[in-house]
PDB file of C-alpha atoms and ligand atoms in Angstrom:
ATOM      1  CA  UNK A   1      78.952 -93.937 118.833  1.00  0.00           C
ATOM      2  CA  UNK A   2      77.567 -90.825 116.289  1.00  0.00           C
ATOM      3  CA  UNK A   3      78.919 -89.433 113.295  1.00  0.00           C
ATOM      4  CA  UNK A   4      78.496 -85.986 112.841  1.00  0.00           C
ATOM      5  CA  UNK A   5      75.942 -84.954 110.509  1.00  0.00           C
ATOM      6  CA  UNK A   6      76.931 -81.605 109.058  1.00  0.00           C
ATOM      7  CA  UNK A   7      73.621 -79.256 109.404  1.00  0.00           C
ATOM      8  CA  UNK A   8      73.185 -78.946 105.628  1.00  0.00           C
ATOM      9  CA  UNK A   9      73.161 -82.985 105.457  1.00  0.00           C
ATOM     10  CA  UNK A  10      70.842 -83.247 108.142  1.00  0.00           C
ATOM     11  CA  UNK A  11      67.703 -82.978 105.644  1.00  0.00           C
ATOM     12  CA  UNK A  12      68.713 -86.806 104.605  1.00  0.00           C
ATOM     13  CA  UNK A  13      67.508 -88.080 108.331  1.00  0.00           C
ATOM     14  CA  UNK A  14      63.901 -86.453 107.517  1.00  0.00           C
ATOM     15  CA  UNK A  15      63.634 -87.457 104.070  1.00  0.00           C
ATOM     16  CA  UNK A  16      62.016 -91.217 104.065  1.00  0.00           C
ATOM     17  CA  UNK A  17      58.744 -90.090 102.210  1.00  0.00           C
ATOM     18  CA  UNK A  18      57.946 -91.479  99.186  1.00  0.00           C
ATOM     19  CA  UNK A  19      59.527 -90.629  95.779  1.00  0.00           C
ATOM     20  CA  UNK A  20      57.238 -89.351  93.497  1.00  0.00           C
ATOM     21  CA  UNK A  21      56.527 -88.786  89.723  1.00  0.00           C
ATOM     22  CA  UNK A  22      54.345 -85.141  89.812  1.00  0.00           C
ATOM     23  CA  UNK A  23      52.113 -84.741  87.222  1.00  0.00           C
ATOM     24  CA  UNK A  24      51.073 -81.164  85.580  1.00  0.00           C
ATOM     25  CA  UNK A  25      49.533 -79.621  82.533  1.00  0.00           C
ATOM     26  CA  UNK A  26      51.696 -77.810  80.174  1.00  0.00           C
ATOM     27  CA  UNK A  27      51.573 -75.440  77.605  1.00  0.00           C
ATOM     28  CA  UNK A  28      52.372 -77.235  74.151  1.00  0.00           C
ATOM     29  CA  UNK A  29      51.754 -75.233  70.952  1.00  0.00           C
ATOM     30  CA  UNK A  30      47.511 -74.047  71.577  1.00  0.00           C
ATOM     31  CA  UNK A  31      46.967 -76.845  74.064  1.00  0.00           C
ATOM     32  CA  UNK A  32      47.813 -78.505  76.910  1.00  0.00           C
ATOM     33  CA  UNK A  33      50.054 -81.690  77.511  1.00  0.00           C
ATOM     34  CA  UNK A  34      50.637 -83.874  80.928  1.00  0.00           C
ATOM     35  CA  UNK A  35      54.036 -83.439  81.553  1.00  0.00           C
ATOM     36  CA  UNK A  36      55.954 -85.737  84.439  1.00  0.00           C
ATOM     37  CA  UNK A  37      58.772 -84.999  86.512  1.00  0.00           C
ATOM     38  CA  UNK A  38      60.409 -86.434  89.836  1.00  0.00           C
ATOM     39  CA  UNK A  39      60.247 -84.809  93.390  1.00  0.00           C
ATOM     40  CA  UNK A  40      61.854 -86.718  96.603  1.00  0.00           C
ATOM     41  CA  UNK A  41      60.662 -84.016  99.267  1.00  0.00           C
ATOM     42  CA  UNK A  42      57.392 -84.207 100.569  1.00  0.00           C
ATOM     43  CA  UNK A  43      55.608 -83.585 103.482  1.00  0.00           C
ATOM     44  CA  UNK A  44      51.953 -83.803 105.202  1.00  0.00           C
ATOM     45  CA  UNK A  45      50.821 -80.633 106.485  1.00  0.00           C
ATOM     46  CA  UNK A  46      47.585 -80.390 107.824  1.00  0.00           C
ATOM     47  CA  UNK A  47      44.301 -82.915 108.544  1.00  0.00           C
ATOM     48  CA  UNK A  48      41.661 -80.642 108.692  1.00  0.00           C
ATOM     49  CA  UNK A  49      41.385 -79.409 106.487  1.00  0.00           C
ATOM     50  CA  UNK A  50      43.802 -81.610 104.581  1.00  0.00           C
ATOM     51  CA  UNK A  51      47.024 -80.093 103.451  1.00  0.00           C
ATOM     52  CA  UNK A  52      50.001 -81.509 101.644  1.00  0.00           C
ATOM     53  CA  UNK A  53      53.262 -80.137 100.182  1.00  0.00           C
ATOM     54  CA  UNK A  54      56.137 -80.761  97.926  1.00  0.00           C
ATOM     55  CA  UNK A  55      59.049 -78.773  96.993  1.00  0.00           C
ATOM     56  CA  UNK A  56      60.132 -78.162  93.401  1.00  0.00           C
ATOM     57  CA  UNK A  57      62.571 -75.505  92.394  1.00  0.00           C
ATOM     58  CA  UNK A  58      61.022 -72.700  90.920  1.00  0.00           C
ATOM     59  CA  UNK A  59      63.334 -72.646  87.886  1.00  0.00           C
ATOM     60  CA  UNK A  60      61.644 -76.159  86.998  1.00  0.00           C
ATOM     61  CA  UNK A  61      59.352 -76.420  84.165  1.00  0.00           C
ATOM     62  CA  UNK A  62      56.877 -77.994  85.856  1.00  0.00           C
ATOM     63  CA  UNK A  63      56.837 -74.786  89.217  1.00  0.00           C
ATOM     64  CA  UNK A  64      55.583 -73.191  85.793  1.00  0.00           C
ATOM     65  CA  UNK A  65      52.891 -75.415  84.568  1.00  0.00           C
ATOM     66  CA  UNK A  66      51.908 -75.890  88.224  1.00  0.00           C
ATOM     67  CA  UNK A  67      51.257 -72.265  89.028  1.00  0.00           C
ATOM     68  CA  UNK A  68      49.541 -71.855  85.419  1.00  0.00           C
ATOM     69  CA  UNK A  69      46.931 -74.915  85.864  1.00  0.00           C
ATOM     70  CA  UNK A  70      46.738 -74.399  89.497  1.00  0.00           C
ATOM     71  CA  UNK A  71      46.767 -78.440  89.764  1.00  0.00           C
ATOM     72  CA  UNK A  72      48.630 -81.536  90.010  1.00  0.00           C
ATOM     73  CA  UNK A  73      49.132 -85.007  90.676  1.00  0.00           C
ATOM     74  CA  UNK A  74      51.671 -87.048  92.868  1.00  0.00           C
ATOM     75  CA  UNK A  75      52.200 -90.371  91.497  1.00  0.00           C
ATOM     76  CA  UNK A  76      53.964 -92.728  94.006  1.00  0.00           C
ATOM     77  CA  UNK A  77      56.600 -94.732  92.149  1.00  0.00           C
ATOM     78  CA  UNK A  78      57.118 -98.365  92.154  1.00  0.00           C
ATOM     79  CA  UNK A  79      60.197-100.453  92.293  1.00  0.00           C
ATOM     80  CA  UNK A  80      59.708-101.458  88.145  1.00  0.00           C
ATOM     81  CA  UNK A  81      59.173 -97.886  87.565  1.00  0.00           C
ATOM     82  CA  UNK A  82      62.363 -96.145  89.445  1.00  0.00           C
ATOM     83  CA  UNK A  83      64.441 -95.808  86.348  1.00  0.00           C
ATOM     84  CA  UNK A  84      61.502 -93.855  84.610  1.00  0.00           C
ATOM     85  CA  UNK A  85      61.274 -91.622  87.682  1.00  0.00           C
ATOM     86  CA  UNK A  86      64.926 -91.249  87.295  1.00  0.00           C
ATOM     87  CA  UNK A  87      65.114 -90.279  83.766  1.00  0.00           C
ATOM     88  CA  UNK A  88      61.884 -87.578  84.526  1.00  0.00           C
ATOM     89  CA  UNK A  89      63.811 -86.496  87.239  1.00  0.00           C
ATOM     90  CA  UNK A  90      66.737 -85.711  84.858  1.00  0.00           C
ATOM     91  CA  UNK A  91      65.693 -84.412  82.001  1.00  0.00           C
ATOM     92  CA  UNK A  92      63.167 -81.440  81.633  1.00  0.00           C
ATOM     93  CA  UNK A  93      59.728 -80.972  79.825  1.00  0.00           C
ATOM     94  CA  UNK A  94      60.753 -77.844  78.230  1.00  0.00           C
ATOM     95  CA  UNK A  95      62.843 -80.176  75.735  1.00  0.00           C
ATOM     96  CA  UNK A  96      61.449 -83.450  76.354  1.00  0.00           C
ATOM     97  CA  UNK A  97      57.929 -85.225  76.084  1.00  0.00           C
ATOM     98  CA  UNK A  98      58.946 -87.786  78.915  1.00  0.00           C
ATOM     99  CA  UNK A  99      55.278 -89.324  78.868  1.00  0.00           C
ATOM    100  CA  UNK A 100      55.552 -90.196  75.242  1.00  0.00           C
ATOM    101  CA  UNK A 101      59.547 -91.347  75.740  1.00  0.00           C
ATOM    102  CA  UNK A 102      59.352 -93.653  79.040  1.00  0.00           C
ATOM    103  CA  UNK A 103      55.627 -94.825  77.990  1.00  0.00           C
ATOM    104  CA  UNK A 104      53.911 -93.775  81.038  1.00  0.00           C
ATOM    105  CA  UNK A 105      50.297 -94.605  81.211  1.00  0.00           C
ATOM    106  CA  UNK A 106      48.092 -91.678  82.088  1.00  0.00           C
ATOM    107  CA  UNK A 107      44.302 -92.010  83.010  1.00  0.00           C
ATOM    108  CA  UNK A 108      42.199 -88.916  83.205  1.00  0.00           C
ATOM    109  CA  UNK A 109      42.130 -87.751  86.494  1.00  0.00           C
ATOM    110  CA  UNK A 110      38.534 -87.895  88.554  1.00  0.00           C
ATOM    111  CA  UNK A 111      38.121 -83.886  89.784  1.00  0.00           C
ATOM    112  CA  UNK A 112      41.116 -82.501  87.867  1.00  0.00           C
ATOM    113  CA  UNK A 113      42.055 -82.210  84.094  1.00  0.00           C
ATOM    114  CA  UNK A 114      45.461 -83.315  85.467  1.00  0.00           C
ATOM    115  CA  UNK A 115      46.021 -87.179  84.359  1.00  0.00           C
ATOM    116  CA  UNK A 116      46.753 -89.674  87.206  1.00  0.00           C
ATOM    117  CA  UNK A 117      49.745 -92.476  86.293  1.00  0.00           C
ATOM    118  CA  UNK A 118      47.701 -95.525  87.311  1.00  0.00           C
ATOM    119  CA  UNK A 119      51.441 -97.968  87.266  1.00  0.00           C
ATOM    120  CA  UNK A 120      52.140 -95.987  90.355  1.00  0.00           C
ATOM    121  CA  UNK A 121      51.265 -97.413  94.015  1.00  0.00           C
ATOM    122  CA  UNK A 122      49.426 -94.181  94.926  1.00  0.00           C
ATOM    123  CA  UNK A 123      47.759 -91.133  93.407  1.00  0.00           C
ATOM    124  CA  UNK A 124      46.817 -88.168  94.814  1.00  0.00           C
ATOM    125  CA  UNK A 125      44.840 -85.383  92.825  1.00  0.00           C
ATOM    126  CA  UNK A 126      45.665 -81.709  94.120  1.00  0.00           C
ATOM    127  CA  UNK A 127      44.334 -78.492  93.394  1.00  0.00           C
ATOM    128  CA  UNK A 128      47.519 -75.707  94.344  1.00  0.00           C
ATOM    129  CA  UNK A 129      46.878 -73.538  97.187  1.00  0.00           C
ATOM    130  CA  UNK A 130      50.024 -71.564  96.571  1.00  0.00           C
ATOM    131  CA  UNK A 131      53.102 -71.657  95.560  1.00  0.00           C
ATOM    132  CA  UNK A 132      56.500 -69.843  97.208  1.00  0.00           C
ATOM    133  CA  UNK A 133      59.285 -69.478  94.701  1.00  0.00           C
ATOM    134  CA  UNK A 134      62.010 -68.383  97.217  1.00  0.00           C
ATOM    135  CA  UNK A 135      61.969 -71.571  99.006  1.00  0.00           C
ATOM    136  CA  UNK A 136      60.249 -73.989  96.242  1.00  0.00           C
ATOM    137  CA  UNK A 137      57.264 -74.939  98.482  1.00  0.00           C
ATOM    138  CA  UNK A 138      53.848 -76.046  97.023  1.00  0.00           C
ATOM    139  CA  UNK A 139      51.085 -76.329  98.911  1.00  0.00           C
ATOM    140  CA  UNK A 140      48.584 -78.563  98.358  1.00  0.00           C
ATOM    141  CA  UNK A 141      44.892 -79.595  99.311  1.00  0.00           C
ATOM    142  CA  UNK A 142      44.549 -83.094  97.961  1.00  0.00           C
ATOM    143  CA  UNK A 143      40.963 -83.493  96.591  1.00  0.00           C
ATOM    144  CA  UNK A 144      40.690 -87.079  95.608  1.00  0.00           C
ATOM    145  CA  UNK A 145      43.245 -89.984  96.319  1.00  0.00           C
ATOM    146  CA  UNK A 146      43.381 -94.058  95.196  1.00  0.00           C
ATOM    147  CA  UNK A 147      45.931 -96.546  96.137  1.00  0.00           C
ATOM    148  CA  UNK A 148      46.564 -99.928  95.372  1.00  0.00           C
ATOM    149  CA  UNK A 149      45.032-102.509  97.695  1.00  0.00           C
ATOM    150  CA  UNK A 150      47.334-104.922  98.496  1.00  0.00           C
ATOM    151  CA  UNK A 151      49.673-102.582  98.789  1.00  0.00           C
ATOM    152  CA  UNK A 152      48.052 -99.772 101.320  1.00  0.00           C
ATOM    153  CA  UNK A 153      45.486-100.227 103.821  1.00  0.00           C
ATOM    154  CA  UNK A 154      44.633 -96.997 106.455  1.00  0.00           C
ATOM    155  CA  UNK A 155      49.021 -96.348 105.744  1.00  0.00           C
ATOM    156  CA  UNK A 156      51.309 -98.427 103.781  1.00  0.00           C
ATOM    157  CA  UNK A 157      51.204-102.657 104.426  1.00  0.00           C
ATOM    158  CA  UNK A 158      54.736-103.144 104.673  1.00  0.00           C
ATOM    159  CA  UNK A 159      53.700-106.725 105.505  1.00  0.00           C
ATOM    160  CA  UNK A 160      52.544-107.687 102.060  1.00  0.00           C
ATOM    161  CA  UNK A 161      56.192-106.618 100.452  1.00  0.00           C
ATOM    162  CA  UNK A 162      55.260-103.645  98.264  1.00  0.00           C
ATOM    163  CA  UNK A 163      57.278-101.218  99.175  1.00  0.00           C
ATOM    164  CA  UNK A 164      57.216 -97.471  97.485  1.00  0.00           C
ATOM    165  CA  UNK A 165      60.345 -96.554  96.913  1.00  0.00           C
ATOM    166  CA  UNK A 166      62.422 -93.543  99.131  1.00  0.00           C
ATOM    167  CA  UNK A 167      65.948 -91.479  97.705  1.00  0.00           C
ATOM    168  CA  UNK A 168      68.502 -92.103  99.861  1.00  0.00           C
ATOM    169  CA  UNK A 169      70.329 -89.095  97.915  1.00  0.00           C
ATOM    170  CA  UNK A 170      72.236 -89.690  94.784  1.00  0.00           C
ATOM    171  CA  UNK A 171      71.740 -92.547  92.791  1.00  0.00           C
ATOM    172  CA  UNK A 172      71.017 -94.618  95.804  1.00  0.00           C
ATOM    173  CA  UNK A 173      67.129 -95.505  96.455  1.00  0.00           C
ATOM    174  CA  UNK A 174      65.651 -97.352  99.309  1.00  0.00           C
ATOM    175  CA  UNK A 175      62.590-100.104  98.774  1.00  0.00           C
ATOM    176  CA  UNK A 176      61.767-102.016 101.732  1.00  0.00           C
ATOM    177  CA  UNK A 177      65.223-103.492 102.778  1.00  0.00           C
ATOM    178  CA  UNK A 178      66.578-103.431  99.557  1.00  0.00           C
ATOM    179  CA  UNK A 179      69.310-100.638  98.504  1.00  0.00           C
ATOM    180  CA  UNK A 180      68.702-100.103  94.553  1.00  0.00           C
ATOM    181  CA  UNK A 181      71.288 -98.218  92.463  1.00  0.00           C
ATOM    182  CA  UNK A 182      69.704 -96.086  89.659  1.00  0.00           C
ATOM    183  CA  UNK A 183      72.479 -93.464  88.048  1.00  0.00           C
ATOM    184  CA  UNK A 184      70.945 -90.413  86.161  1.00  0.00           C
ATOM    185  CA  UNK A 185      69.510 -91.248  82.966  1.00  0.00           C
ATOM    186  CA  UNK A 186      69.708 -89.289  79.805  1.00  0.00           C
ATOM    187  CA  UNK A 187      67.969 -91.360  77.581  1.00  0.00           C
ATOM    188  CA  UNK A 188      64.644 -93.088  78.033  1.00  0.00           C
ATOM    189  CA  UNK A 189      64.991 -96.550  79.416  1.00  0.00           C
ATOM    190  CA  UNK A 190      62.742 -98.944  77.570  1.00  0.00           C
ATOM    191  CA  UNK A 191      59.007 -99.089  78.955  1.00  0.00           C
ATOM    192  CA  UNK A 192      58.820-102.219  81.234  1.00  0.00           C
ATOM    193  CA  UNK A 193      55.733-103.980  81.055  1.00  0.00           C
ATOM    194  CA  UNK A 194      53.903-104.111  84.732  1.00  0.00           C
ATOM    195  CA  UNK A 195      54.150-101.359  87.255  1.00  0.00           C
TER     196      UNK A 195
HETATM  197  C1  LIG B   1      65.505 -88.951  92.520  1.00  0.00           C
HETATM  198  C2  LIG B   1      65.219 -87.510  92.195  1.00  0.00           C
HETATM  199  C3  LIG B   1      64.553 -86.723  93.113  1.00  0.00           C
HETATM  200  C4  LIG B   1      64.297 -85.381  92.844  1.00  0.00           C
HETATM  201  N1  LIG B   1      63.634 -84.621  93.766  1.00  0.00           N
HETATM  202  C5  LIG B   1      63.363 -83.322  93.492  1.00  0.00           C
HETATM  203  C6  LIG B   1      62.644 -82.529  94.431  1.00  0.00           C
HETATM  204  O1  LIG B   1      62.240 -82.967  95.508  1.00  0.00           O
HETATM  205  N2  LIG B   1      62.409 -81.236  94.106  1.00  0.00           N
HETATM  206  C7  LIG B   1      62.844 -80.680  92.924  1.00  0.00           C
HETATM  207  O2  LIG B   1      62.603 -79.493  92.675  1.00  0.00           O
HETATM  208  N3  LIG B   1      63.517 -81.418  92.018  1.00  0.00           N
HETATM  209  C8  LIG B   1      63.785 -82.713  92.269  1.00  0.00           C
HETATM  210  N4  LIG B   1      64.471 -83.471  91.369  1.00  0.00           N
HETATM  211  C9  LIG B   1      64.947 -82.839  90.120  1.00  0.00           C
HETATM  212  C10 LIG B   1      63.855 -82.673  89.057  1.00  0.00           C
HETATM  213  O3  LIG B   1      63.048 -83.829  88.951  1.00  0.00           O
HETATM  214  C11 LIG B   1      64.562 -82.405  87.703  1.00  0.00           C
HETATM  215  O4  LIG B   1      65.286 -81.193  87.781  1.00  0.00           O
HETATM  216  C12 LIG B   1      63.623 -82.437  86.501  1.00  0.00           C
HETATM  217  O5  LIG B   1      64.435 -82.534  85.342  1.00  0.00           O
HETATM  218  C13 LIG B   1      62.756 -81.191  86.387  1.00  0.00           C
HETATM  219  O6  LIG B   1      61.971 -81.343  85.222  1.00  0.00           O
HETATM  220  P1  LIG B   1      61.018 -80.206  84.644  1.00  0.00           P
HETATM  221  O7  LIG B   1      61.887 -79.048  84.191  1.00  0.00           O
HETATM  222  O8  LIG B   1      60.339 -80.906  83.510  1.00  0.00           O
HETATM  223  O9  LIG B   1      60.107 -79.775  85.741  1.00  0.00           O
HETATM  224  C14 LIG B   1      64.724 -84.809  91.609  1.00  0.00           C
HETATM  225  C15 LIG B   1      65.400 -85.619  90.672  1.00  0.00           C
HETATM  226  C16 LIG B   1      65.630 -86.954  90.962  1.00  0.00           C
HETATM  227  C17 LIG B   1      66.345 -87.803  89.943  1.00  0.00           C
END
């Protein structure tokens, strides 16, 4: 037995990448600032030569900074650090400095200016091939990329039982078998120590 699936729902079946905190450079007084925010949709493009995407809404502050810089980092987020992706994924940059409020580490990035978040399972530095503001998409070539050992091999190790976490839509997230709850978060919650 099926349910049905209305056709604007069906987007939830394809979307078990993994959730991540994207990194950009902003424009704060005569410099530049890393500023964080959250993006759930992802997808792999191309091998050769290598191509990724994400989608952020053009009215976002970071679509901004990203087409300004012309890079970017995706920072995949750890169980410990969901309700920091959730409160970057909440509030914006053009009022908040959500580096400075949720404590994020940042670590210079190895080709880019961009800063990596080095908590995160995963980081991928990206230089911006382009950018389409009708439908959000930002295309990516990823230029350099690290990843925790024990918890990704040649793809993830699922065996080992670090899992990157995946929005199931709302405030529900996925990690491994485990269905976490995070609601929206207004306010910064209080830097955990570990990842
Ligand atoms: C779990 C979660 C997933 C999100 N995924 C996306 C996404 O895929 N694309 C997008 O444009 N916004 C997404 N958002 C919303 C942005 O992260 C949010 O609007 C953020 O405040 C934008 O910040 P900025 O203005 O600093 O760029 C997501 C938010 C949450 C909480």
């Amino acid at each position: 037995m099926k349910k049905i699936v209305t056709p604007a729902d069906s987007y939830r079946i394809l979307a078990n990448g993994p959730l991540l905190m994207v990194v950009t450079l902003g424009q704060a007084g005569d410099g530049l600032r890393p500023e964080v925010s959250t993006v759930a949709w992802s997808v792999p493009i191309d091998t050769n030569p290598p191509r990724l995407a994400v989608i952020i809404d053009c009215t976002h502050r970071t679509w901004h900074s990203a087409l300004e810089q012309g890079e970017c980092t995706l920072n995949v987020v750890s169980r410990e650090l969901l309700p920091r992706a959730v409160y970057a994924g909440t509030v914006s940059s053009r009022e908040h400095d959500k580096i400075a409020e949720t404590g994020l580490v940042t670590v210079a990035g190895s080709v880019i200016r961009t800063p990596i978040l080095p908590q995160c399972l995963a980081n991928i530095e990206c230089r911006i091939v382009s950018q389409t503001a009708e439908t959000g998409l930002v295309l990516l070539e990823p230029l350099a990329a690290f990843a925790d050992e024990e918890a990704f091999y040649a793809g993830w190790k699922m065996e080992n039982g670090i899992y990157p976490v995946q929005h199931l839509g709302g405030e529900r997230f996925q990690c491994g078998g485990d269905v976490l709850i995070q609601p929206a978060l207004n306010i910064p919650p209080a830097p955990a120590s570990g990842r």
